[in-house]
Amino acid sequence: MKRKFVPLLLMVFLTLSLVGNVSFAQANLKLEQSEPLTSSTGTLINYVDGTITQAGPELVALSADTSCSTTVSSITQTMYLQKKSGTSWSTVNSFQKTVYSTDYISDFRTASVSTGYTYRLLIVSKATSGVNDTREAYSDPITIQ
């Protein structure tokens, strides 16, 4: 698993190094690992993890990875970039990736955002191998500076 995560970390560090010494916010995910969603019929997923980081004045970097307890038929991981409006959240962008016959998936994306607004990352991961296991995790919100 560490071998697969290293290229992702290198991409994040490269992206952040391109913006100089500017300090930006980062939020790690609050993992919802203990209970599967009601649509789940199995316990295939070990964890869902990821981050949302401000990578530039109007740019965020999104990373996500999902690990399963065994090789599964497929894993679909969807990252939702959500913007806060009042007390509710709306999805402003989404990215989906599916892999087959594996126990791990990772993804890294960047997305444009607006200064002064608050965003969070929602990851929904679904593993299928005879049964379905769906988990979700939300990040803490970050306000774009």
mmCIF file of C-alpha atoms in Angstrom:
data_model
loop_
_atom_site.group_PDB
_atom_site.id
_atom_site.type_symbol
_atom_site.label_atom_id
_atom_site.label_comp_id
_atom_site.label_asym_id
_atom_site.label_seq_id
_atom_site.Cartn_x
_atom_site.Cartn_y
_atom_site.Cartn_z
ATOM 1 C CA MET A 1 0.000 0.000 0.000
ATOM 2 C CA LYS A 2 2.827 2.426 0.809
ATOM 3 C CA ARG A 3 4.272 1.958 -2.690
ATOM 4 C CA LYS A 4 1.000 3.083 -4.227
ATOM 5 C CA PHE A 5 0.669 6.108 -1.971
ATOM 6 C CA VAL A 6 4.196 7.476 -2.609
ATOM 7 C CA PRO A 7 3.463 8.722 -6.175
ATOM 8 C CA LEU A 8 0.341 10.430 -4.862
ATOM 9 C CA LEU A 9 2.327 12.209 -2.161
ATOM 10 C CA LEU A 10 4.952 13.262 -4.698
ATOM 11 C CA MET A 11 2.239 14.820 -6.865
ATOM 12 C CA VAL A 12 0.851 16.757 -3.899
ATOM 13 C CA PHE A 13 4.286 18.034 -2.883
ATOM 14 C CA LEU A 14 5.102 18.997 -6.470
ATOM 15 C CA THR A 15 1.835 20.904 -6.799
ATOM 16 C CA LEU A 16 2.413 22.686 -3.507
ATOM 17 C CA SER A 17 6.022 23.540 -4.363
ATOM 18 C CA LEU A 18 4.891 25.278 -7.550
ATOM 19 C CA VAL A 19 2.977 27.903 -5.583
ATOM 20 C CA GLY A 20 6.011 29.027 -3.549
ATOM 21 C CA ASN A 21 6.035 29.644 0.168
ATOM 22 C CA VAL A 22 2.374 30.586 0.465
ATOM 23 C CA SER A 23 0.627 29.016 3.449
ATOM 24 C CA PHE A 24 -2.669 27.308 2.677
ATOM 25 C CA ALA A 25 -5.214 25.282 4.603
ATOM 26 C CA GLN A 26 -5.471 21.500 4.634
ATOM 27 C CA ALA A 27 -8.129 19.245 6.104
ATOM 28 C CA ASN A 28 -7.895 15.520 6.654
ATOM 29 C CA LEU A 29 -10.930 13.318 6.393
ATOM 30 C CA LYS A 30 -13.134 12.311 9.253
ATOM 31 C CA LEU A 31 -13.318 8.606 8.619
ATOM 32 C CA GLU A 32 -16.612 6.791 8.883
ATOM 33 C CA GLN A 33 -15.071 3.353 9.275
ATOM 34 C CA SER A 34 -16.984 1.783 12.103
ATOM 35 C CA GLU A 35 -20.349 1.386 10.386
ATOM 36 C CA PRO A 36 -21.019 0.669 6.719
ATOM 37 C CA LEU A 37 -23.758 2.593 4.944
ATOM 38 C CA THR A 38 -27.199 1.013 4.866
ATOM 39 C CA SER A 39 -26.596 -0.059 1.248
ATOM 40 C CA SER A 40 -23.666 -2.228 2.359
ATOM 41 C CA THR A 41 -24.023 -5.971 2.621
ATOM 42 C CA GLY A 42 -20.391 -6.813 3.382
ATOM 43 C CA THR A 43 -17.252 -5.765 5.168
ATOM 44 C CA LEU A 44 -14.820 -5.522 2.280
ATOM 45 C CA ILE A 45 -13.466 -2.008 2.895
ATOM 46 C CA ASN A 46 -10.772 -1.517 5.544
ATOM 47 C CA TYR A 47 -10.563 2.262 5.276
ATOM 48 C CA VAL A 48 -11.275 5.364 3.208
ATOM 49 C CA ASP A 49 -8.758 8.181 3.528
ATOM 50 C CA GLY A 50 -7.864 11.432 1.814
ATOM 51 C CA THR A 51 -7.253 15.161 2.030
ATOM 52 C CA ILE A 52 -8.376 18.488 0.643
ATOM 53 C CA THR A 53 -5.622 21.092 0.487
ATOM 54 C CA GLN A 54 -5.554 24.619 -0.841
ATOM 55 C CA ALA A 55 -2.885 24.403 -3.540
ATOM 56 C CA GLY A 56 -3.123 27.947 -4.880
ATOM 57 C CA PRO A 57 -5.170 31.146 -4.645
ATOM 58 C CA GLU A 58 -8.208 29.517 -6.314
ATOM 59 C CA LEU A 59 -7.129 25.884 -6.507
ATOM 60 C CA VAL A 60 -7.575 22.849 -4.265
ATOM 61 C CA ALA A 61 -5.819 19.485 -4.422
ATOM 62 C CA LEU A 62 -7.987 16.463 -3.643
ATOM 63 C CA SER A 63 -6.563 13.055 -2.827
ATOM 64 C CA ALA A 64 -8.319 9.861 -1.856
ATOM 65 C CA ASP A 65 -7.490 6.230 -1.287
ATOM 66 C CA THR A 66 -9.508 3.186 -0.313
ATOM 67 C CA SER A 67 -8.131 -0.110 0.956
ATOM 68 C CA CYS A 68 -10.003 -3.417 1.016
ATOM 69 C CA SER A 69 -9.368 -6.463 3.179
ATOM 70 C CA THR A 70 -8.957 -8.694 0.107
ATOM 71 C CA THR A 71 -8.868 -8.484 -3.682
ATOM 72 C CA VAL A 72 -12.347 -7.519 -4.886
ATOM 73 C CA SER A 73 -14.073 -7.548 -8.277
ATOM 74 C CA SER A 74 -14.195 -3.743 -8.427
ATOM 75 C CA ILE A 75 -13.753 -0.600 -6.361
ATOM 76 C CA THR A 76 -15.432 2.644 -7.391
ATOM 77 C CA GLN A 77 -14.266 5.760 -5.591
ATOM 78 C CA THR A 78 -16.042 9.090 -6.092
ATOM 79 C CA MET A 79 -14.677 12.381 -4.776
ATOM 80 C CA TYR A 80 -17.240 15.164 -4.337
ATOM 81 C CA LEU A 81 -16.026 18.739 -3.877
ATOM 82 C CA GLN A 82 -18.739 20.474 -1.866
ATOM 83 C CA LYS A 83 -19.278 24.207 -1.252
ATOM 84 C CA LYS A 84 -21.033 25.584 1.807
ATOM 85 C CA SER A 85 -24.019 27.858 1.266
ATOM 86 C CA GLY A 86 -25.648 28.970 4.507
ATOM 87 C CA THR A 87 -26.083 25.787 6.520
ATOM 88 C CA SER A 88 -26.153 23.359 3.589
ATOM 89 C CA TRP A 89 -23.566 21.837 1.271
ATOM 90 C CA SER A 90 -23.849 21.487 -2.502
ATOM 91 C CA THR A 91 -21.635 19.471 -4.819
ATOM 92 C CA VAL A 92 -19.757 21.717 -7.262
ATOM 93 C CA ASN A 93 -17.513 19.082 -8.849
ATOM 94 C CA SER A 94 -17.071 15.322 -8.764
ATOM 95 C CA PHE A 95 -14.482 12.823 -9.946
ATOM 96 C CA GLN A 96 -15.025 9.081 -10.233
ATOM 97 C CA LYS A 97 -12.540 6.274 -10.761
ATOM 98 C CA THR A 98 -13.113 2.508 -10.965
ATOM 99 C CA VAL A 99 -10.486 -0.241 -10.790
ATOM 100 C CA TYR A 100 -10.932 -3.989 -11.161
ATOM 101 C CA SER A 101 -9.446 -7.079 -9.466
ATOM 102 C CA THR A 102 -7.537 -5.194 -6.792
ATOM 103 C CA ASP A 103 -7.579 -4.382 -3.084
ATOM 104 C CA TYR A 104 -6.608 -0.697 -3.368
ATOM 105 C CA ILE A 105 -7.517 2.471 -5.262
ATOM 106 C CA SER A 106 -6.108 5.989 -5.119
ATOM 107 C CA ASP A 107 -6.815 9.191 -6.996
ATOM 108 C CA PHE A 108 -5.491 12.743 -7.093
ATOM 109 C CA ARG A 109 -7.247 15.690 -8.730
ATOM 110 C CA THR A 110 -7.186 19.468 -8.674
ATOM 111 C CA ALA A 111 -10.224 21.718 -8.914
ATOM 112 C CA SER A 112 -10.894 25.430 -9.234
ATOM 113 C CA VAL A 113 -12.570 27.163 -6.289
ATOM 114 C CA SER A 114 -13.546 30.715 -5.328
ATOM 115 C CA THR A 115 -11.750 32.821 -2.728
ATOM 116 C CA GLY A 116 -13.675 33.446 0.482
ATOM 117 C CA TYR A 117 -15.868 30.351 0.294
ATOM 118 C CA THR A 118 -15.791 27.208 2.430
ATOM 119 C CA TYR A 119 -15.341 23.765 0.877
ATOM 120 C CA ARG A 120 -15.100 20.158 1.993
ATOM 121 C CA LEU A 121 -14.342 16.816 0.385
ATOM 122 C CA LEU A 122 -16.737 13.873 0.463
ATOM 123 C CA ILE A 123 -15.436 10.479 -0.638
ATOM 124 C CA VAL A 124 -17.828 7.620 -1.365
ATOM 125 C CA SER A 125 -16.201 4.239 -2.001
ATOM 126 C CA LYS A 126 -17.986 1.104 -3.145
ATOM 127 C CA ALA A 127 -16.339 -2.325 -3.240
ATOM 128 C CA THR A 128 -18.055 -5.220 -4.990
ATOM 129 C CA SER A 129 -17.168 -8.892 -4.797
ATOM 130 C CA GLY A 130 -20.309 -10.984 -4.453
ATOM 131 C CA VAL A 131 -21.508 -8.459 -1.874
ATOM 132 C CA ASN A 132 -21.435 -4.651 -1.821
ATOM 133 C CA ASP A 133 -19.658 -2.533 0.767
ATOM 134 C CA THR A 134 -20.102 1.245 0.542
ATOM 135 C CA ARG A 135 -18.405 3.719 2.866
ATOM 136 C CA GLU A 136 -18.177 7.492 2.972
ATOM 137 C CA ALA A 137 -15.921 10.021 4.642
ATOM 138 C CA TYR A 138 -16.128 13.828 4.943
ATOM 139 C CA SER A 139 -13.250 16.226 5.457
ATOM 140 C CA ASP A 140 -13.254 19.106 7.865
ATOM 141 C CA PRO A 141 -14.171 22.279 5.954
ATOM 142 C CA ILE A 142 -11.518 24.696 4.667
ATOM 143 C CA THR A 143 -12.044 28.350 3.744
ATOM 144 C CA ILE A 144 -10.209 29.477 0.626
ATOM 145 C CA GLN A 145 -7.901 32.425 1.267
#
